[in-house]
CSV table of C-alpha atoms in Angstrom, one decimal:
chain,number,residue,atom,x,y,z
A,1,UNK,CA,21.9,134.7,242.4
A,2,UNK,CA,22.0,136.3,245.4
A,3,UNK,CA,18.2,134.9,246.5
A,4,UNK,CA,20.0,131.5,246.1
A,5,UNK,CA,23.1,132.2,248.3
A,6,UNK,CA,20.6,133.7,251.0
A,7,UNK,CA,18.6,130.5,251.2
A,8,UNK,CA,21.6,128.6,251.5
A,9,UNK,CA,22.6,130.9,253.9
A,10,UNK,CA,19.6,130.6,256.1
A,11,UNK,CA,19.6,126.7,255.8
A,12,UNK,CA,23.6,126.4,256.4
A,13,UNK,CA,25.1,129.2,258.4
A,14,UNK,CA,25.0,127.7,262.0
A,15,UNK,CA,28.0,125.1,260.4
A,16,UNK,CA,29.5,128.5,259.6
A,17,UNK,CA,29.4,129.6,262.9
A,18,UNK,CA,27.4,132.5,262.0
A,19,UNK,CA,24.1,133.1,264.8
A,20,UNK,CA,22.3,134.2,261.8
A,21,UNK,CA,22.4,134.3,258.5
A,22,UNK,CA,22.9,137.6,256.6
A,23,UNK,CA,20.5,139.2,254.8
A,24,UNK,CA,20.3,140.0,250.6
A,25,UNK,CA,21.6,143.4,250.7
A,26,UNK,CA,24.3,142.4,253.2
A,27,UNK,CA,25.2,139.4,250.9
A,28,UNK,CA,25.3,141.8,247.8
A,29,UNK,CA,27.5,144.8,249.7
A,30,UNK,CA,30.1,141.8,250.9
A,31,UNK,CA,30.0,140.7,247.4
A,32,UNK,CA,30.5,143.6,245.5
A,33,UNK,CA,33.5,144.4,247.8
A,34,UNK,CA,35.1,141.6,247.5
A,35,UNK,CA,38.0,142.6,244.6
A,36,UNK,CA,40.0,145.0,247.1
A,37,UNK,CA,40.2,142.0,249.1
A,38,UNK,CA,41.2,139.3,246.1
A,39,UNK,CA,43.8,142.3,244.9
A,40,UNK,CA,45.1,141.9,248.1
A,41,UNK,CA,45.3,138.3,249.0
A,42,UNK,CA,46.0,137.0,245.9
A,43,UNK,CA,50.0,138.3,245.9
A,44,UNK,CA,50.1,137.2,249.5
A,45,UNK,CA,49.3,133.6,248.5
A,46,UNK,CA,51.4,133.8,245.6
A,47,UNK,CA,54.9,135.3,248.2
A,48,UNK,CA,53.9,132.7,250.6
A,49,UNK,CA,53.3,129.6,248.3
A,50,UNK,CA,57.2,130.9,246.6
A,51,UNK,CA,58.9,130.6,250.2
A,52,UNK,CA,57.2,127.4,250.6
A,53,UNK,CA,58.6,125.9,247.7
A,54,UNK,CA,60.4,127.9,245.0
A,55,UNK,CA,60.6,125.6,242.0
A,56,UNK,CA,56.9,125.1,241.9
A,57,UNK,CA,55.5,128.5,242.8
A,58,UNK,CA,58.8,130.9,241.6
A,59,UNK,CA,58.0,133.3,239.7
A,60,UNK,CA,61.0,135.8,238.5
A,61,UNK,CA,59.6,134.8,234.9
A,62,UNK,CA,56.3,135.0,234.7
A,63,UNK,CA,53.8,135.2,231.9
A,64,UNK,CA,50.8,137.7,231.3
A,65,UNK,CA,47.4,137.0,229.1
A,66,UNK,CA,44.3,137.9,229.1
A,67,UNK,CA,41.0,135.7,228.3
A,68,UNK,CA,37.1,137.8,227.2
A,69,UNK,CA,34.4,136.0,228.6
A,70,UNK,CA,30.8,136.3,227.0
A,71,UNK,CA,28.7,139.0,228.8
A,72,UNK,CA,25.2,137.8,230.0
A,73,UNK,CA,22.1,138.4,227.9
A,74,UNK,CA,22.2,139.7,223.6
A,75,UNK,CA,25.0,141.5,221.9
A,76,UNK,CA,25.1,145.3,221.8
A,77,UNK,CA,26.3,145.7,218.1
A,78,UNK,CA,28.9,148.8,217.0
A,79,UNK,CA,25.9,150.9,215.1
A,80,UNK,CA,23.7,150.5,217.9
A,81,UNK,CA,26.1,151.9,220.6
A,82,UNK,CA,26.8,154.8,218.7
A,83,UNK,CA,23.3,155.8,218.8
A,84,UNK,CA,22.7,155.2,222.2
A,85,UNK,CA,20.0,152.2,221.5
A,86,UNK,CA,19.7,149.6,223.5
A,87,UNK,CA,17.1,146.9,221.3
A,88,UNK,CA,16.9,144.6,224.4
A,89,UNK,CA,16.9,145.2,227.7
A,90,UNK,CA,18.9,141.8,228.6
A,91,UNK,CA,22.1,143.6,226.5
A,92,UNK,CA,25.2,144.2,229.1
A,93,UNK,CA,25.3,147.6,228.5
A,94,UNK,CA,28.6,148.1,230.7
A,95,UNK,CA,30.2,145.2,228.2
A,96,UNK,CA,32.2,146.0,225.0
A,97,UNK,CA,33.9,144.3,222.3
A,98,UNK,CA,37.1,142.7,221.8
A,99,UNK,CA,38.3,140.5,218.9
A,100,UNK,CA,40.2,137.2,219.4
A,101,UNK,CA,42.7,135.4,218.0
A,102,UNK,CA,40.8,131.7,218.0
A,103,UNK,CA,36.9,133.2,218.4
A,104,UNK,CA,36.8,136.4,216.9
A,105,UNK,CA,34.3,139.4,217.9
A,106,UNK,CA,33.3,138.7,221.1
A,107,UNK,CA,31.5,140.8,223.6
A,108,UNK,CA,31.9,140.8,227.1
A,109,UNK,CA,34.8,141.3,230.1
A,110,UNK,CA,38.3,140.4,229.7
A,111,UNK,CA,40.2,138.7,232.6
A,112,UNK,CA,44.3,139.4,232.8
A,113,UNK,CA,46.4,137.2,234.5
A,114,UNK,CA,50.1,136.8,235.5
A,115,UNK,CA,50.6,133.4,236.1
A,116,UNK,CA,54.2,131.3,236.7
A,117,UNK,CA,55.7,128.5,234.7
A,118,UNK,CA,53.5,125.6,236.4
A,119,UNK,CA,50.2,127.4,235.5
A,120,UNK,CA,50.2,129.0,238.9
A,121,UNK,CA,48.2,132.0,238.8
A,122,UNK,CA,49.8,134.9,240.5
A,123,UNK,CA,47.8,138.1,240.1
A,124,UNK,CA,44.2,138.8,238.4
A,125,UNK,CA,42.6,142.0,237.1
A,126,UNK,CA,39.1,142.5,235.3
A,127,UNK,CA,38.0,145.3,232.7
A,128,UNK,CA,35.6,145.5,229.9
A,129,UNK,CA,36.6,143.9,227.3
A,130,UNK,CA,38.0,147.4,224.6
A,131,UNK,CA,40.1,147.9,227.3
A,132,UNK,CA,44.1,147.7,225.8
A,133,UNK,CA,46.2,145.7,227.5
A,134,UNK,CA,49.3,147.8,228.2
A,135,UNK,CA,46.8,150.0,230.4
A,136,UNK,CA,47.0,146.7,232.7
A,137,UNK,CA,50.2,146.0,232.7
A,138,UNK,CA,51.2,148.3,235.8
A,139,UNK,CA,48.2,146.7,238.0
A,140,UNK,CA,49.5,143.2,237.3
A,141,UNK,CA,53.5,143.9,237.9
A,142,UNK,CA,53.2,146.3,241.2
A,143,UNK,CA,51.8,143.8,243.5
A,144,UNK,CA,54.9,141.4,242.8
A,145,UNK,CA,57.2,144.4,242.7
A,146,UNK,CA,60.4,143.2,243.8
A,147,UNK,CA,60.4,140.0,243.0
A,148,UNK,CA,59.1,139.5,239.3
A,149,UNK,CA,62.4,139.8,236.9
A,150,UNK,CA,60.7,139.4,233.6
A,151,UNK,CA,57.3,139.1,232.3
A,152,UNK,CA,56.5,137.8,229.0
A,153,UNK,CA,53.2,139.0,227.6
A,154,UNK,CA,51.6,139.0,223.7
A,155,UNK,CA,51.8,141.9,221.1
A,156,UNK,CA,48.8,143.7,222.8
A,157,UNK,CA,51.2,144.4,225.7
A,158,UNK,CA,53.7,146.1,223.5
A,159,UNK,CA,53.4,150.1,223.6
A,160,UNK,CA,57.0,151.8,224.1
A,161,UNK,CA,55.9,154.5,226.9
A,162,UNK,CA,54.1,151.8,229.2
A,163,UNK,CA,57.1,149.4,228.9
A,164,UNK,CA,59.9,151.8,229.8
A,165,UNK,CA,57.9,153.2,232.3
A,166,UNK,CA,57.2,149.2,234.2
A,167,UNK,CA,61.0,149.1,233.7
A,168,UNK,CA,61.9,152.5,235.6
A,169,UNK,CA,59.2,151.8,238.5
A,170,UNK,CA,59.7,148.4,239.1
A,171,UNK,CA,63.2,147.2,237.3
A,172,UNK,CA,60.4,144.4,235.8
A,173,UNK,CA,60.9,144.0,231.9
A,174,UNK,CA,57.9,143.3,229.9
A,175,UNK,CA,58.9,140.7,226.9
A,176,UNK,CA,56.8,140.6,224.3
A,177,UNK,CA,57.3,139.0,220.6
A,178,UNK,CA,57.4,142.3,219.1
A,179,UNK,CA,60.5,144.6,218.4
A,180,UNK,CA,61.3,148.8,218.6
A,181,UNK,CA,62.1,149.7,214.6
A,182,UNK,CA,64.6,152.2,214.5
A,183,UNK,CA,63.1,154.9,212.7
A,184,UNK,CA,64.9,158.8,211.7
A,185,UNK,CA,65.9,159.0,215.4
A,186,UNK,CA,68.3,156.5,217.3
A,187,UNK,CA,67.0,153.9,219.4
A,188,UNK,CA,67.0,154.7,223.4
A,189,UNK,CA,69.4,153.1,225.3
A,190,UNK,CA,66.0,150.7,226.8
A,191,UNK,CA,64.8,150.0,223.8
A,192,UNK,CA,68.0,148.8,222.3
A,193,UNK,CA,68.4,146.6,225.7
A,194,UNK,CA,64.7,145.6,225.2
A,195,UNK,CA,65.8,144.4,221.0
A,196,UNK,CA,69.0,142.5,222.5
A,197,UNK,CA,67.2,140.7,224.9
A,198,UNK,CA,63.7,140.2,223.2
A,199,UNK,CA,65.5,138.8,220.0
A,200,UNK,CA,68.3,136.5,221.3
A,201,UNK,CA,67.3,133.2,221.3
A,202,UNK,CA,66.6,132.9,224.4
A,203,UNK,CA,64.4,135.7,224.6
A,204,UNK,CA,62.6,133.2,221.8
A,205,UNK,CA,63.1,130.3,223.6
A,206,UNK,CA,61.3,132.2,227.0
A,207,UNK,CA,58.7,133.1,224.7
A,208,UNK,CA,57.7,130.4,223.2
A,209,UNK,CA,56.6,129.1,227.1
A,210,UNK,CA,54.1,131.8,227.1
A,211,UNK,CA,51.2,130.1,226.1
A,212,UNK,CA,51.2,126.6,227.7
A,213,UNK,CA,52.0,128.1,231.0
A,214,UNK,CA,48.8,130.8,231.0
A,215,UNK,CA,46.4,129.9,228.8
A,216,UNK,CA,45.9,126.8,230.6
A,217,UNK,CA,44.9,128.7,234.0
A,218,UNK,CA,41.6,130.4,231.6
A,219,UNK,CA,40.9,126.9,230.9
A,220,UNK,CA,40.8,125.9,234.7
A,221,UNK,CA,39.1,129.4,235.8
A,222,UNK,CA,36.4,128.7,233.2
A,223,UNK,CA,35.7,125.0,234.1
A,224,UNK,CA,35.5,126.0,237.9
A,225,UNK,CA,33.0,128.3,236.9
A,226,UNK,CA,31.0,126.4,234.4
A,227,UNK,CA,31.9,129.1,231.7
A,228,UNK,CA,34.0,126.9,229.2
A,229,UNK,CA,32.1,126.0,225.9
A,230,UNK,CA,31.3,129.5,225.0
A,231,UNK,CA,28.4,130.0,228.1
A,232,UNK,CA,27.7,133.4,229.3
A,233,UNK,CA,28.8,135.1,232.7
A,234,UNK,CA,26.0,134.7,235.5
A,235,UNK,CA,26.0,138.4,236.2
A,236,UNK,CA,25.5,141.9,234.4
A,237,UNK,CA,27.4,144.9,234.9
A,238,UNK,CA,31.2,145.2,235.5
A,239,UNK,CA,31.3,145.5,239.4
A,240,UNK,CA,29.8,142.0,240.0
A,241,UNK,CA,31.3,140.6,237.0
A,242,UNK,CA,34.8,141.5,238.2
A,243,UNK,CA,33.8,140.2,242.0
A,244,UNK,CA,32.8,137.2,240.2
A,245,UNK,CA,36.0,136.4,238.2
A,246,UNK,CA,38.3,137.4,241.2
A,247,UNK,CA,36.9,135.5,243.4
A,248,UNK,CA,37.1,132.5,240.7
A,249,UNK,CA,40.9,132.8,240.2
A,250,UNK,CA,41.7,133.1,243.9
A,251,UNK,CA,39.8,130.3,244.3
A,252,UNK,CA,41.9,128.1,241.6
A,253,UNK,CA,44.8,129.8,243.0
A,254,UNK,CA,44.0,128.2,246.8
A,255,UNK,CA,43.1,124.7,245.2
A,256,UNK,CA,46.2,124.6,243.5
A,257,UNK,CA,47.8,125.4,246.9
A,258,UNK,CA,46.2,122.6,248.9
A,259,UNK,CA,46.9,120.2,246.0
A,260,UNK,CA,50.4,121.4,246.5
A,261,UNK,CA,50.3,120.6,250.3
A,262,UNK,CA,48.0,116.8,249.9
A,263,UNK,CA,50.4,115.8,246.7
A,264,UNK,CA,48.1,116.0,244.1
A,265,UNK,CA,48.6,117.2,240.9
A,266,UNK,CA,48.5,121.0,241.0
A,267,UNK,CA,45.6,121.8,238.3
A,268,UNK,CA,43.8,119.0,239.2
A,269,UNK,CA,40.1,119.7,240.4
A,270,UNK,CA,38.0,116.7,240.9
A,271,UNK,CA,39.2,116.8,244.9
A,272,UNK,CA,37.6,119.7,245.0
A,273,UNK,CA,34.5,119.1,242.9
A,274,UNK,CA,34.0,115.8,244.8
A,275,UNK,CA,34.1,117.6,248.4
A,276,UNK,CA,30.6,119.3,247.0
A,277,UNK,CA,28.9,116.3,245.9
């Protein structure tokens, strides 16, 4: 809460070398400004950490996913929305739903990530959760523009008009598992290259490193965060919920970083925790 981070504030911020400490409001604009500058900082980490050393941190095949984290306060159910009744005032009314493959219906915001082969998270975006994934997919390849070759991403990625259009931008192709059906016209001369690629075997082969190399990074955003076993975000409304889960990754993203530099294990974060205790 942002009463807490003032106290600590107050107490703390001559070891931050601050001659006073802010005040709420100052706290909460900072805050709520704070994705421009994650947008920004998290590709630079992720070009800088590549030239430092390219085997750990490369990423001309990287993989995309997305992970819905519960909204705080009660559900706002599908019959209730449509009449424009809210039955608690706790409910997340900027929150919507999104069904799972592993947890079903769940209600809340949806984190996407690109992340590299070593679980290295690379770039990090935050909607409500109805929000189709293919409407992300330019926000997550620009930044990286250049240097990404091929990004391999689920079936929710897959919509002909947003892949071909990543492909023409940014020469990035977007692999997913599924396949263009010829129909009563010819295939495209992309979406025949996207078939021969996609369903070679190693177009398979690439695929079937999607998941261990993401999901794993949701797993370490939500226990840095105290979010794993299905707890509720800390905050309401998408603005500070997307501040919150930006700042999160970027975080994980920089402890994976010094790990890197100390020669710790990269997803480890007891060093961190410890330093706090």
């Amino acid at each position: 809460a942002f009463k807490a981070i003032h106290r600590w504030a107050q107490a703390h911020h001559a070891c931050l070398g601050w001659e006073q400490a802010p005040d709420r409001a100052t706290i909460r604009r900072r805050f709520l400004a704070l994705p421009a500058v994650v947008q920004t900082l998290m590709p630079a980490i992720a070009r800088h950490c590549q030239q430092l050393d390219h085997a750990t941190f490369g990423y001309a095949c990287s993989f995309a996913d997305k992970s819905v984290f519960r909204s705080l306060g009660g559900l706002w159910h599908r019959k209730q929305r449509l009449l424009g009744r809210v039955p608690h005032p706790s409910i997340d009314t900027q929150a919507s739903w999104a069904k799972s493959d592993y947890h079903g219906w769940r209600y809340g915001y949806s984190l996407h990530l690109l992340s590299n082969g070593h679980r290295f998270p690379l770039v990090a975006l935050v909607t409500t959760a109805a929000t189709k994934d293919y409407h992300l997919l330019e926000g997550l390849v620009a930044p990286l523009a250049g240097r990404l070759g091929v990004v391999v991403a689920d079936s929710g990625y897959f919509a002909a008009r947003f892949l071909q259009a990543i492909h023409h931008h940014f020469s990035v192709l977007v692999a997913t598992p599924c396949l263009f059906k010829a129909g009563t016209r010819r295939l495209s001369t992309f979406q025949q290259y996207y078939n021969d690629l996609v369903g070679s075997w190693a177009g398979r082969l690439t695929y079937r490193r999607r998941k261990p190399s993401v999901e794993p990074v949701f797993a370490l955003v939500k226990e840095l965060t105290g979010l794993s076993r299905e707890r509720q975000l800390p905050y309401r409304g998408v603005a500070r919920v997307r501040a919150y889960l930006l700042v999160s990754t970027c975080l994980l993203q920089l402890i994976m970083y010094d790990n890197f530099i100390h020669h710790r294990e990269l997803g480890t974060l007891r060093p961190f925790k410890e330093a706090f205790l």
